[in-house]
Coordinates of C-alpha atoms in Angstrom, one line a residue:
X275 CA 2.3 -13.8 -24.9
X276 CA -1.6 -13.9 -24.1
X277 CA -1.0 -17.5 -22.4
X278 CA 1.7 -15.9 -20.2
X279 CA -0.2 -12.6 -19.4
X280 CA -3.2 -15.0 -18.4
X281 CA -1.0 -17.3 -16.7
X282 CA 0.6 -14.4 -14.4
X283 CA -2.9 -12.7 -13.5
X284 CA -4.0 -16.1 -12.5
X285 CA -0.9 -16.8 -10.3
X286 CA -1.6 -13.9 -8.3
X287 CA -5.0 -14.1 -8.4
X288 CA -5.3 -17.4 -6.7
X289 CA -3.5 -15.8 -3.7
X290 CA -5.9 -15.0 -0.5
X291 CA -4.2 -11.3 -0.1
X292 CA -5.9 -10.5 -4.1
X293 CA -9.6 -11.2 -2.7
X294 CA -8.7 -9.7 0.3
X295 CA -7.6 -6.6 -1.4
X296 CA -10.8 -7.3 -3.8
X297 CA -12.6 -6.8 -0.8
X298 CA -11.1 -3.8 0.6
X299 CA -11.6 -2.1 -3.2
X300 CA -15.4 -2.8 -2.6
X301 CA -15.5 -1.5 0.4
X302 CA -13.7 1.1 0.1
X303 CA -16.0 2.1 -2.8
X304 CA -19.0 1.4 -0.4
X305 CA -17.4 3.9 2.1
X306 CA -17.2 6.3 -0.3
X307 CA -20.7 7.1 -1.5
X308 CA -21.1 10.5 -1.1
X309 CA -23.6 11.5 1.3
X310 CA -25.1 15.5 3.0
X311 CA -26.2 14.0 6.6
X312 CA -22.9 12.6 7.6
X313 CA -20.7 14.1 10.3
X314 CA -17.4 13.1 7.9
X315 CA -18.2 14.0 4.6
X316 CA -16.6 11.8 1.4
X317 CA -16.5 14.7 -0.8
X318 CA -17.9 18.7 -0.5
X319 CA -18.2 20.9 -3.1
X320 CA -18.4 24.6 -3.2
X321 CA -21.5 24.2 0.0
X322 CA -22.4 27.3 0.1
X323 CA -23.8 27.5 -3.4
X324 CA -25.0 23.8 -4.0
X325 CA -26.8 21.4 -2.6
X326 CA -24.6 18.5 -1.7
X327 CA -25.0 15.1 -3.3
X328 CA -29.1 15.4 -3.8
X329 CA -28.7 13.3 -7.2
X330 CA -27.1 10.1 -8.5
X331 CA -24.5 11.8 -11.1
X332 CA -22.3 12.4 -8.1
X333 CA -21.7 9.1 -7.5
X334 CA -19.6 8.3 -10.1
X335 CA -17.9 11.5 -10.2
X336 CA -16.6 11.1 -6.1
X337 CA -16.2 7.2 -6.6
X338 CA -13.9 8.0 -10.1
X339 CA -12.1 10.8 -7.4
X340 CA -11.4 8.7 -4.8
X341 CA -9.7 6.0 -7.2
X342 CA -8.1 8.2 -9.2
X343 CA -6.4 10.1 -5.6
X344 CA -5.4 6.8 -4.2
X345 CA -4.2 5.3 -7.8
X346 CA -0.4 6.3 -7.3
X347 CA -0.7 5.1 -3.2
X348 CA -2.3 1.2 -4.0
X349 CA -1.5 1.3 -7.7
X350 CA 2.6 0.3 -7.4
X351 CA 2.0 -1.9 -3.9
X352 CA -0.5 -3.9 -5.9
X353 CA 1.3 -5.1 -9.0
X354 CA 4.7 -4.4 -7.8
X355 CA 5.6 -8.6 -7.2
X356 CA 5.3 -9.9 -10.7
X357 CA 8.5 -10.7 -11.2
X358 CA 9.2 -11.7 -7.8
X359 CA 6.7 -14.4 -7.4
X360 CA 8.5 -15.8 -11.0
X361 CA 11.5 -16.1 -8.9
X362 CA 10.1 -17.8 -6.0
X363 CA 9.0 -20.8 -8.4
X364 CA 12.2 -21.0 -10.5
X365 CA 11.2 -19.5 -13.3
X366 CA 13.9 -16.6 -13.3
X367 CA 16.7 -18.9 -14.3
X368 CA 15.0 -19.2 -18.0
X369 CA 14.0 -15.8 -18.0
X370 CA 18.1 -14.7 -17.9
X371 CA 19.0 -17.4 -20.4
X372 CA 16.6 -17.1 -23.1
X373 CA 16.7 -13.8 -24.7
X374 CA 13.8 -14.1 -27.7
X375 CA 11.6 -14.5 -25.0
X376 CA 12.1 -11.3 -23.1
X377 CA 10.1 -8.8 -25.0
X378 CA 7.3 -11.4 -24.4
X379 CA 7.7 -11.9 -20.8
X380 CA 8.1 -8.1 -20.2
X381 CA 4.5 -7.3 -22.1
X382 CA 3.1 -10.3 -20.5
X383 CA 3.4 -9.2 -16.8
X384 CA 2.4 -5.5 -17.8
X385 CA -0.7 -7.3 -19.2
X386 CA -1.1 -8.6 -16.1
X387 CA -0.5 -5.7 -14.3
X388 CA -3.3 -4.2 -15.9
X389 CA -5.7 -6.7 -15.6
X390 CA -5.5 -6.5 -12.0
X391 CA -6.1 -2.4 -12.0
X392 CA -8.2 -2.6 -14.1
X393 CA -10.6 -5.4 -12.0
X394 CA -9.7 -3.3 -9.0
X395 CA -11.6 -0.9 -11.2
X396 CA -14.6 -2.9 -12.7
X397 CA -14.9 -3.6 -8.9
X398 CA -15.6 0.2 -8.1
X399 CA -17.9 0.8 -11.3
X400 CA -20.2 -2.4 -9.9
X401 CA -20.1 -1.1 -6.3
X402 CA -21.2 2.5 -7.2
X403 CA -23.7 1.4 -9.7
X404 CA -25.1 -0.9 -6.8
X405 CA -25.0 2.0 -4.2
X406 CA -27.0 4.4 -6.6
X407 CA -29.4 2.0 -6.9
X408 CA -30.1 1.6 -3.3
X409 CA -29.3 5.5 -2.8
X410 CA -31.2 6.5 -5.5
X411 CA -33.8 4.4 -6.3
X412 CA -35.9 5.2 -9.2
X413 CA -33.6 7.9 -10.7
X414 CA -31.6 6.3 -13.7
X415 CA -29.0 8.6 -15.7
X416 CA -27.0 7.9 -19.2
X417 CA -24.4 5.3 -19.4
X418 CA -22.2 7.3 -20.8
X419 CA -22.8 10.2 -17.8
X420 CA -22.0 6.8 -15.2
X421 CA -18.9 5.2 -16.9
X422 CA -16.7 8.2 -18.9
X423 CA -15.3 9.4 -15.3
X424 CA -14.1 5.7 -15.2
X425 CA -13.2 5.9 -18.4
X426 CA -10.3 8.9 -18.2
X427 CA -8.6 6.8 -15.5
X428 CA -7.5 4.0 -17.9
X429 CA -4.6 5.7 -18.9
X430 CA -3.2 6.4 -15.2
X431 CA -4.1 2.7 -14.8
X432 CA -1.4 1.7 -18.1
X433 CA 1.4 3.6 -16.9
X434 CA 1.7 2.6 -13.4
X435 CA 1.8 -0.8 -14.6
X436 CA 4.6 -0.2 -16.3
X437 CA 6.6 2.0 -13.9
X438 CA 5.8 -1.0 -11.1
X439 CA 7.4 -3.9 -14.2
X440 CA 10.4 -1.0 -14.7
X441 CA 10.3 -0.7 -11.1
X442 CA 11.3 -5.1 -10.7
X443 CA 13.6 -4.9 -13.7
X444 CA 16.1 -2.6 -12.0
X445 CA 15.7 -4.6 -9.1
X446 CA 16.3 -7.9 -8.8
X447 CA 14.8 -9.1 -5.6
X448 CA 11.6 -6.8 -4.4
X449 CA 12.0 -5.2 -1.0
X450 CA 8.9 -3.5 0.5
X451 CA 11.7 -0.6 1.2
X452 CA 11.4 0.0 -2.6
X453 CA 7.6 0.7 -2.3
X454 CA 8.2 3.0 0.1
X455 CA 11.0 4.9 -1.7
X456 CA 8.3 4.9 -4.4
X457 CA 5.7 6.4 -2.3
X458 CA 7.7 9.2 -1.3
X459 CA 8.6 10.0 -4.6
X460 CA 4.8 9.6 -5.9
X461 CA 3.5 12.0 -2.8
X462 CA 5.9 14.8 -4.7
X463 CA 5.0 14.2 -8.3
X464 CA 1.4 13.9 -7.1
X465 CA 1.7 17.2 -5.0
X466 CA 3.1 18.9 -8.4
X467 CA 0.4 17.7 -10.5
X468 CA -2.8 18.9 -8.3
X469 CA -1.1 22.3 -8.1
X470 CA -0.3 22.7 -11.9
X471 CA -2.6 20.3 -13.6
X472 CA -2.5 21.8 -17.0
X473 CA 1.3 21.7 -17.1
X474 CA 1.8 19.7 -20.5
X475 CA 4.3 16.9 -18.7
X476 CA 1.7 16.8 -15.8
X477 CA -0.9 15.8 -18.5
X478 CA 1.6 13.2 -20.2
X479 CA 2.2 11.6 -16.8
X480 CA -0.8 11.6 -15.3
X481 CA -0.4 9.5 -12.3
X482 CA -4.2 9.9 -11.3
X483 CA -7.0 11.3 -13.9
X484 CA -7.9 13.7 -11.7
X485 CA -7.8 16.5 -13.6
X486 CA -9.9 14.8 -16.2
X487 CA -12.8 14.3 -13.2
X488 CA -12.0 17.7 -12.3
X489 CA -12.9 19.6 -15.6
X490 CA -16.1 17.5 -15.6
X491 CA -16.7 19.0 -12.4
X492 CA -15.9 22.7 -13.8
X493 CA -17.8 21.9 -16.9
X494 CA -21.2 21.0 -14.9
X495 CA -20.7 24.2 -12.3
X496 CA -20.3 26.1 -15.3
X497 CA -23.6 24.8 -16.4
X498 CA -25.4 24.9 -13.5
X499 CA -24.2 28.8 -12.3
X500 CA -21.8 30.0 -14.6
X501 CA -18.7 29.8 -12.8
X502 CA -16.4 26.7 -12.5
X503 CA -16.0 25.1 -8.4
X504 CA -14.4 27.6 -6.0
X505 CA -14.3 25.0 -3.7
X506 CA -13.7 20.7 -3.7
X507 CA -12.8 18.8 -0.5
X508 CA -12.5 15.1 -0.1
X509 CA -13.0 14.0 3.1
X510 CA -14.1 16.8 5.3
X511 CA -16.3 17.8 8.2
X512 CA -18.0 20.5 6.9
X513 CA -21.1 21.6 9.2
X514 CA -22.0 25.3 7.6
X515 CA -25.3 26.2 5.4
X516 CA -25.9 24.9 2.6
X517 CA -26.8 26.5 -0.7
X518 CA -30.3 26.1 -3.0
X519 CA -28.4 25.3 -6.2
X520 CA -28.6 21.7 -7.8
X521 CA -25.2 20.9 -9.5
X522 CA -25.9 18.2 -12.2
X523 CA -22.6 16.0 -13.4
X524 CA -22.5 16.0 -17.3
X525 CA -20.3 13.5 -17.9
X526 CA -16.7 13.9 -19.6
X527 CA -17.0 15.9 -22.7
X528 CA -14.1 13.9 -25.2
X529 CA -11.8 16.3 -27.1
X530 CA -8.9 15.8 -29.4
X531 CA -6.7 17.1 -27.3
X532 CA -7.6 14.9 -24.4
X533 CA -7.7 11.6 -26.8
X534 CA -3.9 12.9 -28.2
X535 CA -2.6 13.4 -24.7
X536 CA -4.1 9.7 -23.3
X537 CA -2.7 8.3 -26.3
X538 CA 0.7 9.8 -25.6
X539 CA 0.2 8.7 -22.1
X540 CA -0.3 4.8 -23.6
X541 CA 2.6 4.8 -26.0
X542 CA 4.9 6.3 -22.9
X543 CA 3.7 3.3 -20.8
X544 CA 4.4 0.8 -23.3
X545 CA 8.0 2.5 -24.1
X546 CA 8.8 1.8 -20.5
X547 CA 7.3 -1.1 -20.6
X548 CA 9.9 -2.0 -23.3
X549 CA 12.9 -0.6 -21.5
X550 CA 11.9 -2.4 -18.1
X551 CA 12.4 -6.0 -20.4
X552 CA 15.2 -5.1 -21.8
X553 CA 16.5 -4.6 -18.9
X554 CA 15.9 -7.7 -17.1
X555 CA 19.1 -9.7 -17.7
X556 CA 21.0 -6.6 -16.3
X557 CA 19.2 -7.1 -13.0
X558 CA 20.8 -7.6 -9.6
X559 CA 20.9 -11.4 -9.6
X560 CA 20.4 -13.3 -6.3
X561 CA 23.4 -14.8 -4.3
X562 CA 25.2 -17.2 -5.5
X563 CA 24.5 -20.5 -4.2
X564 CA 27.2 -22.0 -2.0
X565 CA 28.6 -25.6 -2.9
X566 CA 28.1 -28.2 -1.4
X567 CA 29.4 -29.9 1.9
X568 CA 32.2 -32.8 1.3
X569 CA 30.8 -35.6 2.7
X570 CA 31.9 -36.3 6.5
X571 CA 34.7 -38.8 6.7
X572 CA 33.5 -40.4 10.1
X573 CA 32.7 -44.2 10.2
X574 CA 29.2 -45.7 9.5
X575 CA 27.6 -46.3 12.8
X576 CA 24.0 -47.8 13.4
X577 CA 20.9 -45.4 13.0
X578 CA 20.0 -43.5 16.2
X579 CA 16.4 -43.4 17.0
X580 CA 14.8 -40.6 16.7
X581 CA 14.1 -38.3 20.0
X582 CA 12.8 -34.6 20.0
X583 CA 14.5 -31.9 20.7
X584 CA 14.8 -31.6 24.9
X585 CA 13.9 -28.1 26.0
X586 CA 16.6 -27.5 28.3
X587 CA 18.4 -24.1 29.1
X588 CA 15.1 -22.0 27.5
X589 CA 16.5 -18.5 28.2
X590 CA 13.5 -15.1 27.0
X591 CA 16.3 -13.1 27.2
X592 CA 18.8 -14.6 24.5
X593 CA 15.3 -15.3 22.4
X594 CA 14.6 -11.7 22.8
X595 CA 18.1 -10.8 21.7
X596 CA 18.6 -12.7 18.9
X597 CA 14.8 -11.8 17.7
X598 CA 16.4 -8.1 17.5
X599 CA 19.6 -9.3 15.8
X600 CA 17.8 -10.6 13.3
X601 CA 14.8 -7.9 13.1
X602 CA 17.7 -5.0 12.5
X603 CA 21.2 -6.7 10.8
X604 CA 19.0 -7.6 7.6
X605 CA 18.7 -4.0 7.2
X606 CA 21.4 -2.4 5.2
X607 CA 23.9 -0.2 7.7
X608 CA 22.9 3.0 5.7
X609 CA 19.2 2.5 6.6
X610 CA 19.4 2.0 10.1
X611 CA 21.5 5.1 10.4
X612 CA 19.2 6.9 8.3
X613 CA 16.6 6.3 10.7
X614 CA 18.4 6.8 13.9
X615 CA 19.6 10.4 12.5
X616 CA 15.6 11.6 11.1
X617 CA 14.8 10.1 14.8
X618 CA 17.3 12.3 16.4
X619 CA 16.4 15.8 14.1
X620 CA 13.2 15.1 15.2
X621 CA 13.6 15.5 18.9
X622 CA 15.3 19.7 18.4
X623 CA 12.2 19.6 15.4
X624 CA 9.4 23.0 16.9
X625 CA 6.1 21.2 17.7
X626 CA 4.2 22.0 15.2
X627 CA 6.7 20.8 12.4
X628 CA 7.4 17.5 14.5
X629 CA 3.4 16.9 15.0
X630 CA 2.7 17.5 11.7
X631 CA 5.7 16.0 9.2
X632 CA 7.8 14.7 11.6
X633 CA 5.5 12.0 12.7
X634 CA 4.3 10.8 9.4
X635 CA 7.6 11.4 8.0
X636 CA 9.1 8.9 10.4
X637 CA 7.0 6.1 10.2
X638 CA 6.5 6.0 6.6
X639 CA 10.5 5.5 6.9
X640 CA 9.9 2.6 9.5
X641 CA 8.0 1.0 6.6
X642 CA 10.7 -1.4 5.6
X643 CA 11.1 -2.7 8.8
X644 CA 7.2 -3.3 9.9
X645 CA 6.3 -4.6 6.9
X646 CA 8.7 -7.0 7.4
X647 CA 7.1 -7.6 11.1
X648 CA 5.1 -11.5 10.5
X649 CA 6.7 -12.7 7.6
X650 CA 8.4 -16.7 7.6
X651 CA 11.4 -15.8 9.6
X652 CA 14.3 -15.1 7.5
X653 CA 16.7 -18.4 7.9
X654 CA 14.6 -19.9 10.3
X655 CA 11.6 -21.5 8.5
X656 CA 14.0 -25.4 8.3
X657 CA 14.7 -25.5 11.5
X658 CA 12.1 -23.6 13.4
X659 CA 9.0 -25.9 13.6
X660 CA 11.8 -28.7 15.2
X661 CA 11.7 -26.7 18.5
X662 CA 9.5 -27.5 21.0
X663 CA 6.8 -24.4 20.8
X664 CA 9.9 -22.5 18.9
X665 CA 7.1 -20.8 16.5
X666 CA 5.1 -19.5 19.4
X667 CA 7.7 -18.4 21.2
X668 CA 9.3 -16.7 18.5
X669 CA 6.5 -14.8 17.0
X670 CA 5.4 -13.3 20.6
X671 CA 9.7 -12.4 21.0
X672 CA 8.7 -10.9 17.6
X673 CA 5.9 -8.9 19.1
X674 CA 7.7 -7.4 22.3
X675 CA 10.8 -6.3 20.2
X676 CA 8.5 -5.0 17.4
X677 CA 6.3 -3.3 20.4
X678 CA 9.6 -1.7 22.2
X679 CA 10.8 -0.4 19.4
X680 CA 7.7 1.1 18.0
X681 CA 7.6 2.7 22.0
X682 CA 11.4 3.8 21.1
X683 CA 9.8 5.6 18.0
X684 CA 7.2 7.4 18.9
X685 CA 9.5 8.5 22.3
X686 CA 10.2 12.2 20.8
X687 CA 6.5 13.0 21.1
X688 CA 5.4 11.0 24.2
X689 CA 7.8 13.6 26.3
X690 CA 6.0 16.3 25.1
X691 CA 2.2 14.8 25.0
X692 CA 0.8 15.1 28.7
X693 CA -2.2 13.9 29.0
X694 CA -2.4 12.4 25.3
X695 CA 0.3 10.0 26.4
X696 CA -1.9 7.0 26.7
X697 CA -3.1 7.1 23.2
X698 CA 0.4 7.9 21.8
X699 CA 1.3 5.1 23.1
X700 CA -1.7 2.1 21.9
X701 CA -0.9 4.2 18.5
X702 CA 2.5 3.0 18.3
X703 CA 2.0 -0.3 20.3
X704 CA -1.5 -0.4 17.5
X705 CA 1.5 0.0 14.5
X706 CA 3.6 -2.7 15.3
X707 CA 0.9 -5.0 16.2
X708 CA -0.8 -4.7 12.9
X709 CA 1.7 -5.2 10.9
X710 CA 2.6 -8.3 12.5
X711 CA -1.1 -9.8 12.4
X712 CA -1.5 -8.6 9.0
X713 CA 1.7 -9.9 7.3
X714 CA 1.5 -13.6 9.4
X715 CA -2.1 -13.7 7.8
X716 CA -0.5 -12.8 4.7
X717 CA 2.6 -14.0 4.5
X718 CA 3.7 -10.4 3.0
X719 CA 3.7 -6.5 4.0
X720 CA 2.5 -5.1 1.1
X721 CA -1.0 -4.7 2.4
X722 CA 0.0 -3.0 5.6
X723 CA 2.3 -0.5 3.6
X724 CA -0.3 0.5 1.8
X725 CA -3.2 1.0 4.2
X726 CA -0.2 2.9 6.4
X727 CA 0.7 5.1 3.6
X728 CA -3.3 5.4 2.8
X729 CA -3.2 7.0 6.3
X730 CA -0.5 9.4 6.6
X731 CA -1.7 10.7 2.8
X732 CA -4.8 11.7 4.6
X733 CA -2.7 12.7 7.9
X734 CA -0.7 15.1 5.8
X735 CA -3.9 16.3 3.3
X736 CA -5.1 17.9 7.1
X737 CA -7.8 15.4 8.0
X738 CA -9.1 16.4 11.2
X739 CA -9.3 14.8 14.7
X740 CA -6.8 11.5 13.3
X741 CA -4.5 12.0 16.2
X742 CA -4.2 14.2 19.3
X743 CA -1.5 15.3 20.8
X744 CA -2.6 17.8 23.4
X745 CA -5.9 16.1 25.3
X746 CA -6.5 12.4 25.9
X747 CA -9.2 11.2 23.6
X748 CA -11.1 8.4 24.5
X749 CA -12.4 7.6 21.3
X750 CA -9.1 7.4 19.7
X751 CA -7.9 5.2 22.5
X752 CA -10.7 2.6 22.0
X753 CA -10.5 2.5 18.5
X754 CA -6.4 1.9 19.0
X755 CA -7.1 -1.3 21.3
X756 CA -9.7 -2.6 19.2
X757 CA -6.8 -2.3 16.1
X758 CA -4.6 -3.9 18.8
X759 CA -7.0 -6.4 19.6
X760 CA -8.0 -7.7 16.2
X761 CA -4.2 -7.4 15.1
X762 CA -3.8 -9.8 18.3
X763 CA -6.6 -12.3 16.4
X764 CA -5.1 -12.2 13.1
X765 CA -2.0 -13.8 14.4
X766 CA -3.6 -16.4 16.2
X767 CA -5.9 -17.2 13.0
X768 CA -2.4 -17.3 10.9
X769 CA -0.9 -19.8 13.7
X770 CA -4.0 -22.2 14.0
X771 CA -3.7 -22.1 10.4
X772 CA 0.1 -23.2 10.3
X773 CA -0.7 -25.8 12.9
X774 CA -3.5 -27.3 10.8
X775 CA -1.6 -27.6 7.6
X776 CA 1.3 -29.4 9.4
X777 CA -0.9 -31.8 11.2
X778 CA -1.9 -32.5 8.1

């Protein structure tokens, strides 16, 4: 089982989108150094009566915060394909015939799983322990004060990778529609965990840590004042006064009842761990494969030589509607009219409901369909690269239908936005263009879907100035066409990269 476990974290670690991500992790935990001279703020607490981030001990604290908030959103997205990249190499067929193995296999890939969290983790420790040292130079504090907020996050870390392994085994093939299904229904378990964190199934479940961070948070207020934090925002523009106080992390102060509660949290992940194995071989199998052609009856004739493909009759417009056959008829019929009636409710939606859920709301739902925006054409990829410039030509068809339909979108509140129309639209045109440059790097949408569901979390958590809708904003215009414009380079990078390993 160890061999297999190592084996699978391997596989998927050898993939360019895991450093990638690897990458992002460390920035991300870079970014998130918290910081009192900053017009956007990583995280405030209570500013009127403390001083904010004047010592290293928040560091680790708002690093452990930010991971343990954006656990449930890049959590699932990054783990959720261990079973599927088994079945791309063949390996499924033994999986379903050999049943003393499945146990094995099952607790291999949640090993796996794990391993990947938890270097996504190591990742953040290292970063922050690097930034306090340039932040804070001089000014050491215990191990045990740096690490324990780490620590309590383990726990989250075990059970969503087993609900991503239980999330496969129902599921036969992975569709990035799944993670988004998922992400909806972890943005309402994670909304009724922060406002009843002490609710004993809320503790059992913990889909974050948070509230672990957040007692040590309590605990040193307490400390430092007498009264726990009135006040915590991540991510805000506060600009007030601030107050005299210095608020001094302890670190997390270990009970029994904590330990009992992240040990019942570990044996439920490793119960579903269980159930998602044995539930494998009841899985959705994939389509049976068709037989094989009888042999053509025609007489043998000599060999033809061989000629390319003439490009004769070339017509956009049939490329352009075929590309849209083919972008909407592989999703199901109940999806696309789904979509079409939230798109519809959301044109007789009042304003303020429509700016602020109908929008994010309706492109979270779009998520199946960009993400699949980039990816090896579905039934194309034997006969594609045969055609004279058919690759180019198809992935720019690919872009115009992915840009008019993004357009077609984001048409309920381009009616309504006067002078914000410009940037309305380079933020849809900046959507689909993204997720086609992303993906074609790629080869997958799991990247975009999380960075896009990253980005409404915050849209719908009331981060300020993200999009206007009343008043054209220049700055949010420029940063849309330079999205647009190094979405634009991605593809090309992904295509001189296709071109290179053919000629080759």
């Amino acid at each position: 089982m160890l061999t297999m476990m190592v084996t699978s974290f391997k596989e998927r670690a050898r993939r360019s989108s895991f450093w990638l991500l690897m990458g992002v992790v460390v920035g991300l935990a870079v970014l998130a150094t918290p910081r009192s001279d900053t017009a956007m703020k990583v995280m405030v607490l209570a500013p009127k009566i403390y001083q904010q981030a004047d010592n290293p001990t928040w560091l680790p604290v708002c690093a452990a915060s930010i991971f343990g908030t954006f656990l449930p959103l890049f959590g699932f997205g990054v783990v959720a394909n261990a079973l599927q990249t088994d079945r791309e190499q063949g390996l499924w067929p033994w999986v379903e015939t050999t049943r003393f193995a499945r146990l094995r296999y099952g607790f291999a890939h949640f090993g796996a799983n794990c391993l990947i969290l938890l270097t996504m983790l190591l990742l953040t420790i290292l970063a922050t322990g690097a930034m306090m040292v340039l932040r804070f130079p001089g000014q050491g504090i215990p191990a045990a004060t740096f690490v324990s907020p780490f620590l309590v996050l383990i726990p989250s870390i075990i059970l969503l990778a087993a609900l991503a392994l239980l999330g496969e085994s129902v599921t036969a093939k992975r569709h990035n529609g799944l993670i988004a299904v998922y992400m909806f229904s972890l943005f309402y378990v994670f909304a009724l965990q922060l406002t009843d964190p002490t609710n004993f199934w809320n503790l059992l479940l913990n889909l974050s840590g948070n509230n672990y961070v957040q007692d040590v948070i309590d605990q040193s207020s307490i400390q430092a004042t007498g009264h726990p934090i009135t006040s915590m925002q991540l991510l805000s523009n506060y600009r007030g006064p601030q107050g005299t106080h210095t608020l001094v992390m302890t670190g997390v102060h270990w009970t029994r009842a904590m330990l009992l509660m992240m040990l019942g949290e570990i044996m439920v992940a490793l119960a579903i761990t269980g159930v998602a194995a044995l539930l494998m071989h009841r899985a959705r199998r994939w389509r049976k494969v068709r037989p094989e052609p009888t042999a053509a009856t025609t007489p043998k004739t000599a060999p033809v030589p061989y000629s390319p493909v003439a490009e004769t009759h070339f017509s956009w417009l049939a490329v352009l509607r075929g590309e849209a056959r083919c972008q909407w008829q592989d999703r199901s019929r109940l999806y696309r009219w789904a979509l079409l009636a939230g798109w519809l409710v959301i044109w007789i939606m009042p304003e303020t409901a429509r700016q602020q859920a109908g929008l994010p709301i309706l492109w979270l739902f779009s998520l199946p369909w960009l993400s699949d925006l980039g990816t090896a054409p579905k039934r194309w990829t034997a006969w594609l690269p045969t055609m004279p410039h058919a690759p180019q030509r198809q992935k720019f068809a690919e872009l115009i239908v992915g840009a008019a339909t993004a357009v077609l979108l984001m048409l309920p509140f381009l009616v309504h936005a006067g002078a914000a129309v410009p940037q309305l639209l380079l933020f849809a045109l900046a959507n689909a263009v993204f997720a086609q440059g992303l993906a074609s790097l790629l080869n997958n949408g799991r990247l975009f879907t999380m960075l896009l569901a990253m980005f409404w979390f915050l849209y719908l958590n009331g981060i300020p100035g993200m999009i206007s809708f009343n008043r054209f904003s220049l700055a949010e215009s420029a940063v849309y066409l330079l999205v647009i414009a190094g979405s634009l380079g991605l593809t090309f990078a992904a295509e001189y990269r296709r071109q290179l390993s053919a000629a080759n």
